[in-house]
Tab-separated table of C-alpha atoms in Angstrom:
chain	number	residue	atom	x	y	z
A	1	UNK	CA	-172.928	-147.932	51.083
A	2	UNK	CA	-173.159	-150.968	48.546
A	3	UNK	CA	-174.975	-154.142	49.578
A	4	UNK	CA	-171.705	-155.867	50.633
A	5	UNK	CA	-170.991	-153.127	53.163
A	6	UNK	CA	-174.149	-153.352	54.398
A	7	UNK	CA	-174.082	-157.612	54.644
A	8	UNK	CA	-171.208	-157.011	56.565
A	9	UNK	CA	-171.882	-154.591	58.887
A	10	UNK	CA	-174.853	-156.778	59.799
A	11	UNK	CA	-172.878	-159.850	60.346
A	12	UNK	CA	-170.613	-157.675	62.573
A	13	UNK	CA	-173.300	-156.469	64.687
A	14	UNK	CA	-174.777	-160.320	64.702
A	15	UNK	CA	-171.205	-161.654	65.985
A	16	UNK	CA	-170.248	-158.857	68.404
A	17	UNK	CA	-174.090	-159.080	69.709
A	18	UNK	CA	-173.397	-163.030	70.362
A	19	UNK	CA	-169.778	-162.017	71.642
A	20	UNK	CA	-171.609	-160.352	74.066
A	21	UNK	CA	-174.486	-163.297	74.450
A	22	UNK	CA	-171.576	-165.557	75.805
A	23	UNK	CA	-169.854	-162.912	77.857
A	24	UNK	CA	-172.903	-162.372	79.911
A	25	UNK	CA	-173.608	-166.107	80.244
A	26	UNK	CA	-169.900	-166.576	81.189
A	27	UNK	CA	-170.240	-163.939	83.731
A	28	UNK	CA	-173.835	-165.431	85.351
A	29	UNK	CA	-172.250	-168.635	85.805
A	30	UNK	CA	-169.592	-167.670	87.916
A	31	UNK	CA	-171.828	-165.508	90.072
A	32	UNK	CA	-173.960	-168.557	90.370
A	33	UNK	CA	-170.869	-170.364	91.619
A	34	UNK	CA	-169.935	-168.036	93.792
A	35	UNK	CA	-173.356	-167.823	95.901
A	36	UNK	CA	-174.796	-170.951	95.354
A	37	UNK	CA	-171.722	-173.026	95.783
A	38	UNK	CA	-169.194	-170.994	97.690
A	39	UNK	CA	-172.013	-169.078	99.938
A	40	UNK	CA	-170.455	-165.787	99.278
A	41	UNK	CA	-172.502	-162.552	99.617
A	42	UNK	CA	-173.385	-160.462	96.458
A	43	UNK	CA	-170.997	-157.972	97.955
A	44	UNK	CA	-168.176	-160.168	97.932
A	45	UNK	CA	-169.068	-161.482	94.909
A	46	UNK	CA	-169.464	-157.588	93.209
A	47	UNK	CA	-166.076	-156.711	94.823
A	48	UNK	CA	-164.195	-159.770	93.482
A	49	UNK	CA	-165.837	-159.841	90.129
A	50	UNK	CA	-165.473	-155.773	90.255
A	51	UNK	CA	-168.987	-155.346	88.856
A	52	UNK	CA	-171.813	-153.537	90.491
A	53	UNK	CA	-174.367	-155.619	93.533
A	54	UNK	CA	-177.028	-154.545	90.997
A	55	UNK	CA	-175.656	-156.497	88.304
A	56	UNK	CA	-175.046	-159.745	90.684
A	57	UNK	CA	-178.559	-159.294	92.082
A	58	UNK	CA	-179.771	-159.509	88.190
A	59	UNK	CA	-177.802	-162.085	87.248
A	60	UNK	CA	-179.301	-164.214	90.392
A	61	UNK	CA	-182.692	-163.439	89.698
A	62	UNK	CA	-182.350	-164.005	85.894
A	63	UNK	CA	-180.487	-167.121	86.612
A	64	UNK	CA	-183.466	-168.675	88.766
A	65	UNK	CA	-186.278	-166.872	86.394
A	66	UNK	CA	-184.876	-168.882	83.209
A	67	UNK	CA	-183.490	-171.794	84.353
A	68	UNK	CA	-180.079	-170.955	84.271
A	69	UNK	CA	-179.695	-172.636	88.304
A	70	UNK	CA	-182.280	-175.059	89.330
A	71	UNK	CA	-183.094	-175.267	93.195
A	72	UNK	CA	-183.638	-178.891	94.562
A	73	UNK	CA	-184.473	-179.506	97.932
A	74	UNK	CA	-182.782	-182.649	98.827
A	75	UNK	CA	-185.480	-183.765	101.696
A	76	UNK	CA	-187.303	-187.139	102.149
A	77	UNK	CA	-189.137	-185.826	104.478
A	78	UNK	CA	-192.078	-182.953	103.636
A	79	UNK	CA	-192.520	-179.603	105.484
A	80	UNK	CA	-196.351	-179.790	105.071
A	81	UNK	CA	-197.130	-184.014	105.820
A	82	UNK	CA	-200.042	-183.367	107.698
A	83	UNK	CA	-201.653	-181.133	104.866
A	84	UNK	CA	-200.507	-183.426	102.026
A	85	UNK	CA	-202.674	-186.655	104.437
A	86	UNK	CA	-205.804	-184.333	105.072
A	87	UNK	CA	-205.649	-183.437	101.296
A	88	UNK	CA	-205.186	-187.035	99.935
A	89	UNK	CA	-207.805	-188.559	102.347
A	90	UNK	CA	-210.785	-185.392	102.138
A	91	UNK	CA	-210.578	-185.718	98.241
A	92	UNK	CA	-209.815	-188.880	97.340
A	93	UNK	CA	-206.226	-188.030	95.520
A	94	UNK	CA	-203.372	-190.298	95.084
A	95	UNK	CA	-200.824	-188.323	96.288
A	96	UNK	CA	-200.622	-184.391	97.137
A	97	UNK	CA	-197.820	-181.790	97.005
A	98	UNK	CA	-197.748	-178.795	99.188
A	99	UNK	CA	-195.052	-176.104	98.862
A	100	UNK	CA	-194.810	-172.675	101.218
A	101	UNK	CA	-196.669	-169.743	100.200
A	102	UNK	CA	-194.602	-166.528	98.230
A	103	UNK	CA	-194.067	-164.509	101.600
A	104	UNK	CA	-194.893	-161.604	100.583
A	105	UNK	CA	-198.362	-162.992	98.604
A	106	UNK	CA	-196.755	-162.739	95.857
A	107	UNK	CA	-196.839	-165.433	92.733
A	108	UNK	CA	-197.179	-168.612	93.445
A	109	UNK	CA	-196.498	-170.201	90.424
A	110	UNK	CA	-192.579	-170.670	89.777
A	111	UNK	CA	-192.760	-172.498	93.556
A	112	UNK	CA	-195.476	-174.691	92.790
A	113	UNK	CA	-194.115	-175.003	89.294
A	114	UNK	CA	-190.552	-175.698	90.240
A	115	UNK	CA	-192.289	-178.772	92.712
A	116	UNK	CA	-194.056	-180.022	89.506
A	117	UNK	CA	-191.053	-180.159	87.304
A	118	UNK	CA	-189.504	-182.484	90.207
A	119	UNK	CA	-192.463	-184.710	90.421
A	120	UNK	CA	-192.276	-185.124	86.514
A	121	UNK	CA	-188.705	-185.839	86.292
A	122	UNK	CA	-189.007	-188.534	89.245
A	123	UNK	CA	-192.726	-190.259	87.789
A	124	UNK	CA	-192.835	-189.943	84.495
A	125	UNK	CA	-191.603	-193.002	82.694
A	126	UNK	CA	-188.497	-193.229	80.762
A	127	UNK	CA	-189.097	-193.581	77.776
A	128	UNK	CA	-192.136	-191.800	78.600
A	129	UNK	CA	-195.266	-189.302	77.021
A	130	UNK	CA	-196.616	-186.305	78.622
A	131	UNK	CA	-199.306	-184.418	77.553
A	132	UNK	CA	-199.263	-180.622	78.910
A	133	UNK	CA	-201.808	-177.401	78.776
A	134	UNK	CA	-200.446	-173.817	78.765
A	135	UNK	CA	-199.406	-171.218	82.050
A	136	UNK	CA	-196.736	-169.768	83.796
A	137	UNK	CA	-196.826	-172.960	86.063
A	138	UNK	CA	-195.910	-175.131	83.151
A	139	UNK	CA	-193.124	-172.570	82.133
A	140	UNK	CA	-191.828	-173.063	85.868
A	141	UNK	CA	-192.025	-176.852	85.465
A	142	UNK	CA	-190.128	-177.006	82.240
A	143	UNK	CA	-187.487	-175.074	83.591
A	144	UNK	CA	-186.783	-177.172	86.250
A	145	UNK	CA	-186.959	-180.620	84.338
A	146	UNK	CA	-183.753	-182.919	85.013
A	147	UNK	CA	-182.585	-182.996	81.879
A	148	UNK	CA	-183.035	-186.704	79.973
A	149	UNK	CA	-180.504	-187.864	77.345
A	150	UNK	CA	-181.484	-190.600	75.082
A	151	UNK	CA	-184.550	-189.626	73.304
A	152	UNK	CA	-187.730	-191.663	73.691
A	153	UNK	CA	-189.951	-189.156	75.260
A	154	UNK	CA	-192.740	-188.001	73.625
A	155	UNK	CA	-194.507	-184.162	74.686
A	156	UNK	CA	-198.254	-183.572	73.730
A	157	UNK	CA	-199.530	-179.719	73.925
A	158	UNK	CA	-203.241	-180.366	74.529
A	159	UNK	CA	-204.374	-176.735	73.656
A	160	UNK	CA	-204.413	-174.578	70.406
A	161	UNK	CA	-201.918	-171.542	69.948
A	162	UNK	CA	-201.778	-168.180	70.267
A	163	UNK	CA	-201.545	-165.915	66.969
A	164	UNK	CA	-200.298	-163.539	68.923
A	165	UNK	CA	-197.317	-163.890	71.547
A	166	UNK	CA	-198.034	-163.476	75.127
A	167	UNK	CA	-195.503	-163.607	78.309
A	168	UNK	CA	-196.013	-167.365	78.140
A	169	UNK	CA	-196.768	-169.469	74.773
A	170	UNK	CA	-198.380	-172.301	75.039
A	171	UNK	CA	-195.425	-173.505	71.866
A	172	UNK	CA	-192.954	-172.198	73.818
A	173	UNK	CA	-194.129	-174.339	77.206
A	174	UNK	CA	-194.324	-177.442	74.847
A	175	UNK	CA	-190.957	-176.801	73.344
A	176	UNK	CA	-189.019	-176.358	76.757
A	177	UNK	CA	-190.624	-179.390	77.982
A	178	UNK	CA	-189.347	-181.590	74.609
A	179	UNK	CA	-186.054	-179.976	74.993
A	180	UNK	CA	-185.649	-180.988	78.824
A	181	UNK	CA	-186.711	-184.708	78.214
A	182	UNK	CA	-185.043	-184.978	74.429
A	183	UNK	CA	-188.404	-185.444	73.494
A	184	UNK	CA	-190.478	-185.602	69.833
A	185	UNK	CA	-193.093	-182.971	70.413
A	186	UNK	CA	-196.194	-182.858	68.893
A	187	UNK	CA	-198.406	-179.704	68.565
A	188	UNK	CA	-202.322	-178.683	67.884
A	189	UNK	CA	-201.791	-176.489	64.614
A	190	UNK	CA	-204.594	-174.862	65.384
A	191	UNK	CA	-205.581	-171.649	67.429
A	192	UNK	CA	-206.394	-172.163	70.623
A	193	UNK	CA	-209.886	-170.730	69.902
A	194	UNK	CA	-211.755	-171.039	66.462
A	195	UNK	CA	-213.863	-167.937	65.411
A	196	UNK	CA	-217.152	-170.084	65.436
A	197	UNK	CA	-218.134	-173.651	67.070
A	198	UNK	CA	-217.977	-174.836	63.815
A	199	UNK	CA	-214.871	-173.784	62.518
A	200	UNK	CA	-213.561	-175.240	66.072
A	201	UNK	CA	-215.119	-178.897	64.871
A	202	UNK	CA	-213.769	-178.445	61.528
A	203	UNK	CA	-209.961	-177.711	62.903
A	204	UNK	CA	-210.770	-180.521	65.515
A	205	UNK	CA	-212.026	-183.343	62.461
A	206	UNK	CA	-208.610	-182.235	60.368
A	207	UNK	CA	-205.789	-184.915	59.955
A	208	UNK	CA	-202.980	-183.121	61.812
A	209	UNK	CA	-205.271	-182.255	64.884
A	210	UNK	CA	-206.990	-185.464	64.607
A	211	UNK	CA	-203.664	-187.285	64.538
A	212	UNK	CA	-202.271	-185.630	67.948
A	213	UNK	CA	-205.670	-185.334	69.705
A	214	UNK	CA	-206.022	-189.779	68.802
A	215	UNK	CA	-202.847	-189.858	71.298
A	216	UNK	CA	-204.172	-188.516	74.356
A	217	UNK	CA	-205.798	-191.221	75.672
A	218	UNK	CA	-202.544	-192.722	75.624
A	219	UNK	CA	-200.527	-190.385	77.634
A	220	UNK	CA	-198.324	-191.947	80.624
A	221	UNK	CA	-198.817	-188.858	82.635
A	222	UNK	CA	-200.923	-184.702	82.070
A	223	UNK	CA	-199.141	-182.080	83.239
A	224	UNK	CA	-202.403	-179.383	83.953
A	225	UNK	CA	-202.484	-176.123	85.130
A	226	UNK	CA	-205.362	-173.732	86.207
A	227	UNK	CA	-206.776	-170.522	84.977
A	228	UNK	CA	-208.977	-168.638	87.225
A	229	UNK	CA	-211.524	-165.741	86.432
A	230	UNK	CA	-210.688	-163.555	89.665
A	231	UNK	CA	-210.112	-159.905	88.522
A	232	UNK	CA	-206.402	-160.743	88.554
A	233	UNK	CA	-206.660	-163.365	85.997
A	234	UNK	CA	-203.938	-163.977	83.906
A	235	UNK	CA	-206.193	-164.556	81.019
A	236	UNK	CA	-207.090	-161.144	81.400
A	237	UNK	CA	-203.563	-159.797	81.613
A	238	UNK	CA	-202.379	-161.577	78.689
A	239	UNK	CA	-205.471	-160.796	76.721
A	240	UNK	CA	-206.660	-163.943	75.658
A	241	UNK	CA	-210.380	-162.812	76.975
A	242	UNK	CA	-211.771	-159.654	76.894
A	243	UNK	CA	-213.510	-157.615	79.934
A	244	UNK	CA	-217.044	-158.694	78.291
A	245	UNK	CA	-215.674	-162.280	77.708
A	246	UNK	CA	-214.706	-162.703	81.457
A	247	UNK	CA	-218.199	-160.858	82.624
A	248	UNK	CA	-220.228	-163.560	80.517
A	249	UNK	CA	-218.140	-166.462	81.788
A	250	UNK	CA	-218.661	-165.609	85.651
A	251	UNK	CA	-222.283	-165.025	84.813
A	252	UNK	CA	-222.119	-168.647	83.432
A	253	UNK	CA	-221.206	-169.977	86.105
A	254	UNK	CA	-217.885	-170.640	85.358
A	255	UNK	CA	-214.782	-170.301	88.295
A	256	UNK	CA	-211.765	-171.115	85.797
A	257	UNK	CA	-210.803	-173.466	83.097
A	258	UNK	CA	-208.403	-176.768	82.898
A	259	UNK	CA	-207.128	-177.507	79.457
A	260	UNK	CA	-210.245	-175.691	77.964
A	261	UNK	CA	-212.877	-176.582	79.840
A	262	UNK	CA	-214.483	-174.124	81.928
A	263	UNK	CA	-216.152	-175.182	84.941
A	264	UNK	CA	-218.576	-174.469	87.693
A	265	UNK	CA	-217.341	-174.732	91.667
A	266	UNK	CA	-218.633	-178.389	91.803
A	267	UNK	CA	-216.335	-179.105	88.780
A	268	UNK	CA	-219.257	-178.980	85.815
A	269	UNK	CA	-218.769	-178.081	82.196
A	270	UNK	CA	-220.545	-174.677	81.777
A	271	UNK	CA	-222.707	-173.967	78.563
A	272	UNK	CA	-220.868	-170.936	76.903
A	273	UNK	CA	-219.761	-169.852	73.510
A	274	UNK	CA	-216.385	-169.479	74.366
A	275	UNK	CA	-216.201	-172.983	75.669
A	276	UNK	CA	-218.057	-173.742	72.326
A	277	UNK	CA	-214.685	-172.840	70.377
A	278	UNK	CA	-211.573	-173.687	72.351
A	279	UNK	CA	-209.702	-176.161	70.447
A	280	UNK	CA	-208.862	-179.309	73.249
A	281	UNK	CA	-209.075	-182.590	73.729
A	282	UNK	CA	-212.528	-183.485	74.878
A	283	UNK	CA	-213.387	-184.004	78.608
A	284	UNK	CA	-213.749	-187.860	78.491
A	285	UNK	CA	-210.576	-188.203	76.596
A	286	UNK	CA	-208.309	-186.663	79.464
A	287	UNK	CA	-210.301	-188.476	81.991
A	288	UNK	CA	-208.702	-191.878	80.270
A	289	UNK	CA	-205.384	-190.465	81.477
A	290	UNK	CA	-203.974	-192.646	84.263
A	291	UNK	CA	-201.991	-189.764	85.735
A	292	UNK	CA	-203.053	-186.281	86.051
A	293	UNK	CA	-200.955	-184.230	87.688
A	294	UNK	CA	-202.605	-180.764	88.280
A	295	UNK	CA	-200.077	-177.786	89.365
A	296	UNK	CA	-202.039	-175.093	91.135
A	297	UNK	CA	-201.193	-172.013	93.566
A	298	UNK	CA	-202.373	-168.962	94.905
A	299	UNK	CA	-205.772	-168.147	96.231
A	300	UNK	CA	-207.068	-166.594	93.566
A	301	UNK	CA	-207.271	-170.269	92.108
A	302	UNK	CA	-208.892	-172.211	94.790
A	303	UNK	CA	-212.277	-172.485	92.838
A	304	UNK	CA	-210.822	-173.736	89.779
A	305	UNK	CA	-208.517	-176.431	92.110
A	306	UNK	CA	-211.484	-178.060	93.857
A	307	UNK	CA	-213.539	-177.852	90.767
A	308	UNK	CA	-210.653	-179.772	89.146
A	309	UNK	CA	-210.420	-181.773	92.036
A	310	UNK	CA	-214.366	-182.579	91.316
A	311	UNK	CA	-214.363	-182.907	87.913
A	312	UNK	CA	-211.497	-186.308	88.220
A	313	UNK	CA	-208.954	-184.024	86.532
A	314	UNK	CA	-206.559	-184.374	89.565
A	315	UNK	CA	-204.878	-187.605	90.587
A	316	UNK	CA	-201.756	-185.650	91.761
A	317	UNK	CA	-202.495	-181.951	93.551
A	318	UNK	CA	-199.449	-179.812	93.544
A	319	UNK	CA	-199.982	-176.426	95.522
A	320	UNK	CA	-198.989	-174.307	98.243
A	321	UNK	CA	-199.639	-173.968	101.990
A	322	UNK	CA	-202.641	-171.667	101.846
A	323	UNK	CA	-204.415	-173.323	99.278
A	324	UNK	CA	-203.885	-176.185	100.713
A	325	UNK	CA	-204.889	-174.996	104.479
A	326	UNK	CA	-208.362	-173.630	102.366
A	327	UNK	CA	-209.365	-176.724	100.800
A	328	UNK	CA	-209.177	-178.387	104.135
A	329	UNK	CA	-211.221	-175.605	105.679
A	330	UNK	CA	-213.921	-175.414	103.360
């Protein structure tokens, strides 16, 4: 086969593969119609689209997983009032968010993400900048962003990146986000920890770090999520610490870490190398932010919440019922 073949039979594959793209796209979209609009079953929806219930039942969950269908509750009035009062009045906060637990104690974080993406689309200003931190909450909250046309918006990642791709990268968060609010986004080129403290200050004193790090301060509104060190930790799963790592860090003190900075339960920074290297704005810097909205669920992260909550990182608490119900209690 000469190399013209070849080109072609690779552009073939390429259009027939994005044939197939748009089909399935086409296809989700009226399934979506049919059961979020019409209130059909995903029988009568399999029947009349004479596809399989399997395939509807992907389609629906794919739909809500990426995006695809955004669910907003249309309510002035909250489910969880009396929790959102006890939580703004024991801690001092502004405002506070409660959403219902997963059921089945499942994941928390495309509820409490999908409230935060809300809160951001109704708060932040227009033209507005918002600085974010990496998680699966953030990837919730930029998929359910009302969209913004116009441009104006400015996004801030206020972490490093990840040489190596996980489930959810922190450039991928950043560029949702930017897309959602047609938004000029501006990125740490740097990893999101340096091999030595000093290679971290050297990345940190460089003009193109220096230059997006100089804006934080000057955020309208942070968009922060939680890790947690429980044995369930997703900076386990996704590797970005190591068994050894994660022993050191609990031995440290530490219960989690917000943007970077790893904390004790009354919301202190912990000595520890690892803190040492993680390229971030510093501590005083995000405390300048007049909004901080911090996006939290599942009880595996109640440590990290209230030592946000202690540490001033949290103007705005977005969680769910039973974190919520344990902060009160405790």
């Amino acid at each position: 086969m000469d190399r013209a073949t070849g080109s072609l039979d690779v552009l073939d594959r390429a259009n027939k593969q994005e044939s197939e793209n748009a089909a399935e796209f086409a296809l989700m979209a009226r399934v979506c119609w049919h059961y979020f609009k019409e209130g059909q079953t995903q029988d009568a929806i399999a029947q009349h689209l004479q596809v399989t219930r399997k395939r509807v039942n992907r389609l629906l969950a794919e739909a809500r997983d990426t995006g695809f269908v955004q669910i907003t509750i249309n309510s002035a009035v909250s489910a969880f009032g009396a929790l959102e009062s006890g939580l703004v009045g024991k801690f001092g906060l502004r405002r506070a968010i409660v959403v219902p637990s997963p059921i089945d104690g499942g994941d928390a974080r495309p509820i409490v993400g999908a409230a935060a993406g809300h809160y951001v689309s109704e708060h932040l200003p227009e033209p507005g900048t918002l600085g974010i931190n990496w998680g699966g909450t953030i990837n919730a909250a930029a998929q359910n962003l009302r969209r913004r046309p116009g441009g104006g918006n400015r996004v801030v990642l206020l972490c490093g990146g990840l040489a190596e791709s996980t489930r959810i990268n922190p450039y991928d968060n950043a560029a949702m986000v930017a897309r959602a609010l047609d938004a000029v986004c501006y990125y740490v080129t740097a990893p999101m920890f340096a091999d030595t403290a000093s290679l971290r200050d050297a990345f940190v004193a460089s003009e193109p770090v220096q230059t997006v790090l100089a804006m934080v301060p000057h955020l309208d509104m942070a968009l922060l999520a939680a890790v947690d060190l429980s044995e369930t930790s997703k900076a386990l799963e996704y590797g970005l610490i190591d068994q050894n790592v994660w022993r050191s860090l609990l031995d440290a003190g530490a219960v989690g870490d917000i943007c970077g900075h790893y904390l004790d339960a009354e919301g202190r920074l912990i000595g520890h190398d690892l803190a040492a290297r993680v390229v971030n704005p510093p501590l005083k810097e995000l405390l300048k932010i007049p909004q901080i909205v911090l996006a939290a669920g599942g009880l595996q992260k109640l440590a990290i919440i209230r030592a946000g909550i202690r540490a001033k990182l949290c103007h705005v608490l977005i969680t769910d019922e039973q974190v919520a119900r344990a902060l009160l209690e405790t």
